[in-house]
């Protein structure tokens, strides 16, 4: 998706000499770079440590990305070290440099500490063996595209062995030397490698996201490079290359890619603009309610004051994000910063590209991000799931001086208000177009304008066919000044509720479950008002049809020079006949809008007034969480779309059913992470209110645009013309693409151990059980709506059914740290063309363990990774791969934030290799 790396090579050593005869070598290679015009070395990368052999074959290769400044004259230095204590090994930073004096040779002094790059007299952990240097052109222009170089010690230039450098081109990988791999296997079958037990293996085979067209990396991949780099979707890629043996002694070539997402800041800014627009409009609607009795007016003023305070907070947050010019991701150290609270934590794309003999260019993507949660607000009182439930219970059970509406009715009121804002301008616009067509005497245009006006007006009328509007009009009537109600009847039990009238006539209305009847109010008035809209439209249709009929008959009769005069007369007649009808329609629409807008605003006022200030605080918290969640979703959607442009079955699944997005959480159900989990569950659930639309880009700005309102958002994704033309007609016509998010959580750390033994895991259990049902429902929709049209979409239906049933059973089982739930959900997601998202508190440590385990599991299950190399491959990715670079980006230290005591509580395959974890300051 981003441009291919500029240079990649693999390394292997032979006949290394140890300082002591009985010493078993544990070696790694350090790679340094010197540019042609400089006499300095830059530490660039490391291989993994290979233990117990004089002929190490390194699985971790070296990758220089396309943007790295590397030339034919660039010199690359390879230094080989022997590690005595692997647990103390620390991986080298890429950006640090070793400076040499002017004119000095490109060598490094022995005993150079790779951690701090200072010279030391002794090193208890590692010792320098030898080094060599070559120019890039020596490798790329060599006949075999391979170099065999002698390794020299610094003292006297003694040869201590050799190193082979092999140029690698993904997609053009040779089968490899089977004998060499076999020999390597025999040497390294020791405690270094082990086989996964059957009970710990991941069941099922994962469906591959592979290119349908072998030319795709060159065509679509390079074409979308401009879309994904720069200011658009992805930036700052980091690449890591590996070669692993398969069970039949062939090479599996793997490239890891980790990139930041520009959605981290773009989506929050889009949402903040919408929040401001929506809340500013709400303030205006509350002010436009008209005169209210003192009681209701005081409540209104209180609500407006709180709304205005919240608007100020949103404005400040947006201003801070607009000023931000630094990194394109929010580090884990910044998760509590108020100015960045709408921004997701540590959002990245983690991609694995695999090239093997059986499956070419397979791609596996996971979006990694910190748990969408209000970290800056804290979790003292829990998270959204608990807070919303408690808030609703308090509203129901406590007497308030306002009217109670259920959350469903309040949501309906907001929907009606949104429809008003959308449909009223459309009706006015279509009415004007109809008049313009009449003025121009254009029959075809008149027909089309009438059709658009009719459809929009019918939608408008239908939107208000709801008892809520008429009942709310009565409630608003009773809140007007001078409206004295002696008795309020509670229809729930047919008893009278006394209404206390204060001297200033404010009505202290206790909580009601419905609106009381009032004899002076004309309950049929609303029916007449909105029915008048339909009647006005009917008159317009009747007259227009009549005019068109007369036009047709006139054309048949007229065949003389005086036709122009007749046409001019008819032209004036059309406009004159339709104009008063259009004015009447607009007046009727305005009357409906005025009443409906005020009545629905009054409903919204009740929710706000009876819950201040908690109501708006919860709205704010929910906005923060949703912003973080949507940022990751948009990133995942775009990546999935771009990698599947040639997959017609996926595209049909997308527009027919929708996109499956599977979230994996690793949060514990103990202490503050319970609140994070509660926030995250609501944030992910709210993503069901999002739809995507794909449009053709009209400029070079491909950033997505978000429109809509709370609980109803549309994300417009813009594609270049060549990509847009690859989409099915349904999508190009503007079909809304639904989202089906599912969320599974399994705590794996030591805090989860406490929760399981002494605390409460019911939240996790309920989340997993609920979402297992959601996932099953998505599968049912796919099979019902797609199976007849796309029989190959889910080829192995029985396997998928078995996985779903297994997942269901595991979510019901009372099993501690049941990571089988994660593996099953991820497998099902990949088989069903879904987007994978993995989260922990900061997406740095536990997330790294999870995604590397997933990558190696895919290599084992789908690409036949040799069973004796599973653990070694896992250690390579965790020690030298993209995820340790993620740690470095976040906390400026290459150590996962675990200690030995913590790791004892972790499931076996979630533990990092020795030397990669420890105490960190962040």
PDB file of C-alpha atoms in Angstrom, residues 5 15 28 54 85 116 151 270 330 365-366 371 456 613 701 705 708 792 826:
ATOM      1  CA  UNK A   5      11.348  -0.739   0.389  1.00  0.00           C
ATOM      2  CA  UNK A  15      32.721 -20.679  10.724  1.00  0.00           C
ATOM      3  CA  UNK A  28      23.777 -11.063  16.454  1.00  0.00           C
ATOM      4  CA  UNK A  54      29.140 -21.093  14.803  1.00  0.00           C
ATOM      5  CA  UNK A  85      23.889 -12.849  28.941  1.00  0.00           C
ATOM      6  CA  UNK A 116      24.505   4.010  25.368  1.00  0.00           C
ATOM      7  CA  UNK A 151      34.859 -10.845   9.095  1.00  0.00           C
ATOM      8  CA  UNK A 270     -14.029  16.700  11.887  1.00  0.00           C
ATOM      9  CA  UNK A 330      -0.614  10.442  20.256  1.00  0.00           C
ATOM     10  CA  UNK A 365      -3.669  -6.086   8.608  1.00  0.00           C
ATOM     11  CA  UNK A 366      -4.428  -5.198  12.201  1.00  0.00           C
ATOM     12  CA  UNK A 371      -8.532   1.591  24.414  1.00  0.00           C
ATOM     13  CA  UNK A 456     -38.974  15.019  -0.555  1.00  0.00           C
ATOM     14  CA  UNK A 613     -25.060  18.739  34.911  1.00  0.00           C
ATOM     15  CA  UNK A 701      -7.288  16.096  -1.058  1.00  0.00           C
ATOM     16  CA  UNK A 705     -15.295  14.064   5.425  1.00  0.00           C
ATOM     17  CA  UNK A 708     -24.327  14.157  10.426  1.00  0.00           C
ATOM     18  CA  UNK A 792     -17.417 -18.768  -3.047  1.00  0.00           C
ATOM     19  CA  UNK A 826      -9.788 -13.198  14.982  1.00  0.00           C
TER      20      UNK A 826
END
